[in-house]
Short mmCIF file of C-alpha atoms in Angstrom, two decimals:
data_model
loop_
_atom_site.label_atom_id
_atom_site.label_comp_id
_atom_site.label_asym_id
_atom_site.label_seq_id
_atom_site.Cartn_x
_atom_site.Cartn_y
_atom_site.Cartn_z
CA ASP A 1 -84.03 -77.38 -152.68
CA VAL A 2 -82.70 -75.82 -155.88
CA LYS A 3 -78.96 -75.71 -156.08
CA VAL A 4 -77.02 -73.54 -158.50
CA THR A 5 -73.26 -73.75 -158.19
CA GLN A 6 -70.41 -71.94 -159.86
CA SER A 7 -66.94 -73.34 -160.40
CA SER A 8 -65.02 -70.63 -158.56
CA ARG A 9 -65.81 -67.92 -156.01
CA TYR A 10 -62.70 -65.91 -156.86
CA LEU A 11 -60.60 -65.91 -160.01
CA VAL A 12 -57.58 -63.84 -161.03
CA LYS A 13 -56.51 -63.84 -164.67
CA ARG A 14 -54.19 -61.86 -166.88
CA THR A 15 -55.16 -59.72 -169.86
CA GLY A 16 -55.46 -61.82 -172.99
CA GLU A 17 -56.10 -65.11 -171.21
CA LYS A 18 -59.03 -67.31 -172.14
CA VAL A 19 -61.34 -67.67 -169.16
CA PHE A 20 -64.02 -70.26 -168.49
CA LEU A 21 -66.72 -69.74 -165.87
CA GLU A 22 -68.92 -72.72 -165.25
CA CYS A 23 -72.39 -73.00 -163.76
CA VAL A 24 -74.22 -76.16 -162.81
CA GLN A 25 -77.82 -76.58 -161.63
CA ASP A 26 -79.28 -79.78 -160.26
CA MET A 27 -83.01 -79.17 -160.77
CA ASP A 28 -83.43 -80.01 -164.45
CA HIS A 29 -84.10 -76.36 -165.33
CA GLU A 30 -84.46 -75.53 -169.01
CA ASN A 31 -83.38 -71.91 -168.79
CA MET A 32 -80.01 -70.63 -167.65
CA PHE A 33 -78.57 -67.13 -167.55
CA TRP A 34 -75.27 -65.31 -167.09
CA TYR A 35 -75.29 -61.85 -165.51
CA ARG A 36 -72.61 -59.37 -164.73
CA GLN A 37 -72.96 -57.31 -161.54
CA ASP A 38 -71.22 -53.95 -161.21
CA PRO A 39 -71.86 -51.27 -158.56
CA GLY A 40 -74.55 -48.84 -159.66
CA LEU A 41 -75.37 -50.85 -162.77
CA GLY A 42 -77.36 -53.69 -161.26
CA LEU A 43 -77.53 -57.09 -162.90
CA ARG A 44 -76.91 -56.97 -166.62
CA LEU A 45 -77.72 -59.96 -168.77
CA ILE A 46 -74.82 -61.26 -170.88
CA TYR A 47 -76.25 -64.41 -172.47
CA PHE A 48 -78.99 -66.91 -171.78
CA SER A 49 -79.97 -70.36 -172.94
CA TYR A 50 -83.44 -71.92 -173.06
CA ASP A 51 -82.32 -75.40 -174.11
CA VAL A 52 -79.25 -77.51 -174.77
CA LYS A 53 -77.11 -76.02 -177.55
CA MET A 54 -79.43 -73.00 -177.73
CA LYS A 55 -78.27 -69.52 -176.78
CA GLU A 56 -79.42 -65.94 -177.06
CA LYS A 57 -77.58 -62.68 -176.57
CA GLY A 58 -78.50 -60.52 -173.66
CA ASP A 59 -77.83 -56.82 -173.25
CA ILE A 60 -74.02 -56.93 -173.09
CA PRO A 61 -72.73 -59.95 -175.07
CA GLU A 62 -69.65 -58.27 -176.55
CA GLY A 63 -66.44 -60.00 -175.52
CA TYR A 64 -68.24 -63.10 -174.24
CA SER A 65 -69.47 -66.40 -175.60
CA VAL A 66 -71.33 -69.30 -174.01
CA SER A 67 -71.67 -73.03 -174.30
CA ARG A 68 -74.45 -75.37 -173.23
CA GLU A 69 -73.66 -78.95 -174.16
CA LYS A 70 -75.63 -80.49 -171.29
CA LYS A 71 -78.84 -79.33 -169.71
CA GLU A 72 -77.36 -78.86 -166.26
CA ARG A 73 -74.24 -76.94 -167.29
CA PHE A 74 -73.87 -73.45 -168.78
CA SER A 75 -70.42 -72.03 -169.41
CA LEU A 76 -69.40 -68.42 -169.94
CA ILE A 77 -66.24 -67.90 -171.97
CA LEU A 78 -64.07 -64.82 -172.15
CA GLU A 79 -62.04 -65.44 -175.31
CA SER A 80 -59.43 -62.82 -174.48
CA ALA A 81 -59.92 -61.30 -171.05
CA SER A 82 -59.60 -57.56 -170.65
CA THR A 83 -59.39 -55.38 -167.55
CA ASN A 84 -62.88 -53.98 -168.16
CA GLN A 85 -64.25 -57.49 -167.66
CA THR A 86 -63.25 -57.40 -164.01
CA SER A 87 -66.57 -57.91 -162.29
CA MET A 88 -68.86 -60.22 -160.33
CA TYR A 89 -70.45 -62.85 -162.56
CA LEU A 90 -73.70 -64.48 -161.50
CA CYS A 91 -75.34 -67.51 -163.03
CA ALA A 92 -79.06 -68.19 -162.67
CA SER A 93 -81.55 -70.82 -163.69
CA ILE A 94 -85.30 -71.26 -163.91
CA ARG A 95 -87.50 -74.15 -164.96
CA GLY A 96 -90.20 -72.32 -166.86
CA VAL A 97 -89.58 -68.65 -167.53
CA ARG A 98 -93.22 -67.71 -167.36
CA THR A 99 -94.10 -69.32 -164.10
CA ASP A 100 -91.20 -70.07 -161.82
CA THR A 101 -88.72 -68.39 -159.52
CA GLN A 102 -85.26 -67.67 -160.86
CA TYR A 103 -82.45 -68.97 -158.65
CA PHE A 104 -78.96 -67.54 -158.56
CA GLY A 105 -75.56 -69.11 -158.04
CA PRO A 106 -73.13 -67.72 -155.44
CA GLY A 107 -71.20 -65.66 -157.98
CA THR A 108 -67.63 -65.58 -159.27
CA ARG A 109 -65.57 -62.49 -158.61
CA LEU A 110 -63.22 -62.21 -161.58
CA THR A 111 -60.22 -59.90 -161.55
CA VAL A 112 -58.34 -59.34 -164.79
CA LEU A 113 -54.87 -57.87 -164.31
CA GLY B 1 -87.02 -53.89 -175.04
CA GLU B 2 -87.86 -53.49 -171.39
CA ASN B 3 -86.10 -50.88 -169.25
CA VAL B 4 -86.33 -50.76 -165.46
CA GLU B 5 -85.37 -47.76 -163.35
CA GLN B 6 -84.99 -48.03 -159.58
CA HIS B 7 -84.87 -45.32 -156.91
CA PRO B 8 -83.29 -44.44 -154.60
CA SER B 9 -79.84 -45.91 -155.10
CA THR B 10 -79.15 -45.71 -151.36
CA LEU B 11 -81.53 -45.53 -148.42
CA SER B 12 -80.70 -45.12 -144.77
CA VAL B 13 -83.35 -45.58 -142.07
CA GLN B 14 -83.53 -46.03 -138.32
CA GLU B 15 -84.55 -49.39 -136.95
CA GLY B 16 -88.33 -49.56 -136.71
CA ASP B 17 -88.95 -47.07 -139.51
CA SER B 18 -90.47 -47.98 -142.87
CA ALA B 19 -88.54 -48.15 -146.13
CA VAL B 20 -89.92 -47.73 -149.64
CA ILE B 21 -88.12 -48.52 -152.89
CA LYS B 22 -89.69 -47.59 -156.22
CA CYS B 23 -89.25 -48.95 -159.73
CA THR B 24 -90.64 -47.95 -163.08
CA TYR B 25 -90.78 -50.07 -166.21
CA SER B 26 -91.24 -49.23 -169.85
CA ASP B 27 -92.97 -52.19 -171.51
CA SER B 28 -96.69 -52.33 -170.78
CA ALA B 29 -96.67 -56.01 -171.80
CA SER B 30 -94.55 -56.97 -168.77
CA ASN B 31 -96.62 -59.08 -166.39
CA TYR B 32 -94.32 -60.31 -163.64
CA PHE B 33 -92.33 -58.22 -161.16
CA PRO B 34 -90.05 -59.91 -158.60
CA TRP B 35 -87.94 -58.35 -155.88
CA TYR B 36 -84.59 -59.83 -154.87
CA LYS B 37 -82.53 -59.20 -151.74
CA GLN B 38 -78.76 -59.58 -151.82
CA GLU B 39 -76.94 -59.58 -148.50
CA LEU B 40 -73.26 -58.77 -148.45
CA GLY B 41 -71.24 -61.54 -150.08
CA LYS B 42 -74.29 -63.64 -150.86
CA ARG B 43 -76.39 -64.45 -153.89
CA PRO B 44 -79.62 -62.55 -154.71
CA GLN B 45 -82.70 -64.28 -153.32
CA LEU B 46 -86.33 -63.76 -154.18
CA ILE B 47 -88.26 -62.12 -151.34
CA ILE B 48 -91.57 -61.28 -152.96
CA ASP B 49 -93.13 -61.01 -156.40
CA ILE B 50 -96.31 -59.69 -157.98
CA ARG B 51 -98.13 -60.46 -161.19
CA SER B 52 -99.96 -57.92 -163.30
CA ASN B 53 -103.42 -59.15 -162.34
CA VAL B 54 -102.81 -58.17 -158.70
CA GLY B 55 -102.45 -54.67 -157.25
CA GLU B 56 -100.82 -55.51 -153.93
CA LYS B 57 -99.23 -58.46 -152.17
CA LYS B 58 -98.04 -58.77 -148.58
CA ASP B 59 -95.78 -61.17 -146.74
CA GLN B 60 -95.33 -60.29 -143.08
CA ARG B 61 -93.30 -57.05 -142.98
CA ILE B 62 -92.85 -56.69 -146.71
CA ALA B 63 -95.36 -55.70 -149.35
CA VAL B 64 -95.28 -54.86 -153.02
CA THR B 65 -97.70 -52.62 -154.88
CA LEU B 66 -98.19 -52.38 -158.63
CA ASN B 67 -99.70 -49.55 -160.65
CA LYS B 68 -100.06 -50.82 -164.20
CA THR B 69 -101.40 -47.54 -165.54
CA ALA B 70 -98.38 -45.61 -164.34
CA LYS B 71 -96.05 -48.56 -164.96
CA HIS B 72 -94.47 -48.51 -161.55
CA PHE B 73 -94.18 -50.87 -158.62
CA SER B 74 -92.84 -50.42 -155.13
CA LEU B 75 -91.40 -52.47 -152.26
CA HIS B 76 -92.49 -51.52 -148.76
CA ILE B 77 -90.69 -52.78 -145.67
CA THR B 78 -92.27 -51.94 -142.33
CA GLU B 79 -90.69 -52.09 -138.86
CA THR B 80 -87.23 -52.37 -140.37
CA GLN B 81 -84.58 -54.39 -138.57
CA PRO B 82 -80.77 -54.41 -138.93
CA GLU B 83 -80.99 -57.73 -140.81
CA ASP B 84 -82.97 -55.96 -143.53
CA SER B 85 -79.74 -54.19 -144.49
CA ALA B 86 -78.89 -55.39 -148.01
CA VAL B 87 -79.07 -54.46 -151.67
CA TYR B 88 -82.55 -54.83 -153.13
CA PHE B 89 -83.20 -55.35 -156.84
CA CYS B 90 -86.49 -54.99 -158.65
CA ALA B 91 -87.08 -56.70 -161.98
CA ALA B 92 -89.62 -56.93 -164.76
CA ARG B 93 -90.09 -59.88 -167.06
CA ASP B 94 -89.43 -59.13 -170.71
CA TYR B 95 -90.93 -62.15 -172.51
CA ASN B 96 -88.38 -64.81 -171.53
CA LYS B 97 -85.92 -62.99 -169.32
CA LEU B 98 -85.80 -60.69 -166.32
CA ILE B 99 -84.60 -57.10 -166.65
CA PHE B 100 -83.23 -55.77 -163.37
CA GLY B 101 -83.05 -52.33 -161.87
CA ALA B 102 -79.72 -50.91 -160.72
CA GLY B 103 -80.36 -51.81 -157.09
CA THR B 104 -80.96 -49.97 -153.81
CA ARG B 105 -78.56 -50.27 -150.92
CA LEU B 106 -80.63 -50.19 -147.72
CA ALA B 107 -78.93 -49.51 -144.41
CA VAL B 108 -80.92 -49.96 -141.21
CA HIS B 109 -79.28 -48.33 -138.21
CA PRO B 110 -79.95 -49.61 -134.68
#
C-alpha cells in the first residue's frame, strides 16, 4: 500500500520565519508534487519534481521553493512566511505520470501569525 | 495550459437521490480525467477515473462520463448515502501534472 507522509499535521509560525514542510513517500515514485488547498480555489500546484534534484514551477510558485535531494523526500520551503500563506498544504506522489494513480499525503495545516 | 472548471460548488441532496457534478476542460490534448473524494479532515483519494478513449465508466454506484467534443466530463452518484458527503474534485492531466477543479461540497441528508 502506497504511503505518503508529511512531517506535521498542524504548524503555527510567525511572519518572516523560514518554514520547512517535508513529504516522504515509500513507494519509489519518481514524481512528487506540492499543492495548496484553499476553500473555493481547489488544489493549486505550487511546485513539482520528476526526479532527484529536478524541479518545475507549478501555477503559484511565488514565495516558495523546493528541494529534492533524495528520491523519497520532497521539501517545500517558505523562505519568509507571510500571513497569506496560511493554508492547507498537500503533498502527492505518482510513479509514472502517464499511467498511475496519484496519492496524497494527509496534509499540513499551516497558520502564519 | 489546461484550465478546469467545476460546478456546482455546493450540492445538497436527500439520501437515495442521485448527484451529478460537472467539469469542463480547455486543452483538447488532455487524455486522463480522475475524480478524487476528500472527506472532512482526510486526504483526497481517487474514486474513479476515465481515459479519453472511453466514453463512460462505472463502479457500483458511481459513474463518470466523458464528452471529448464538448470537453466536459461528469461524475454521477446514484442512491446517495450519508457517507457520500465529502468534497469532490475533478482533474485533467496536462502533460505531466494534474490540474484540479475548485471542488464540489456534497451534502447527503438522511
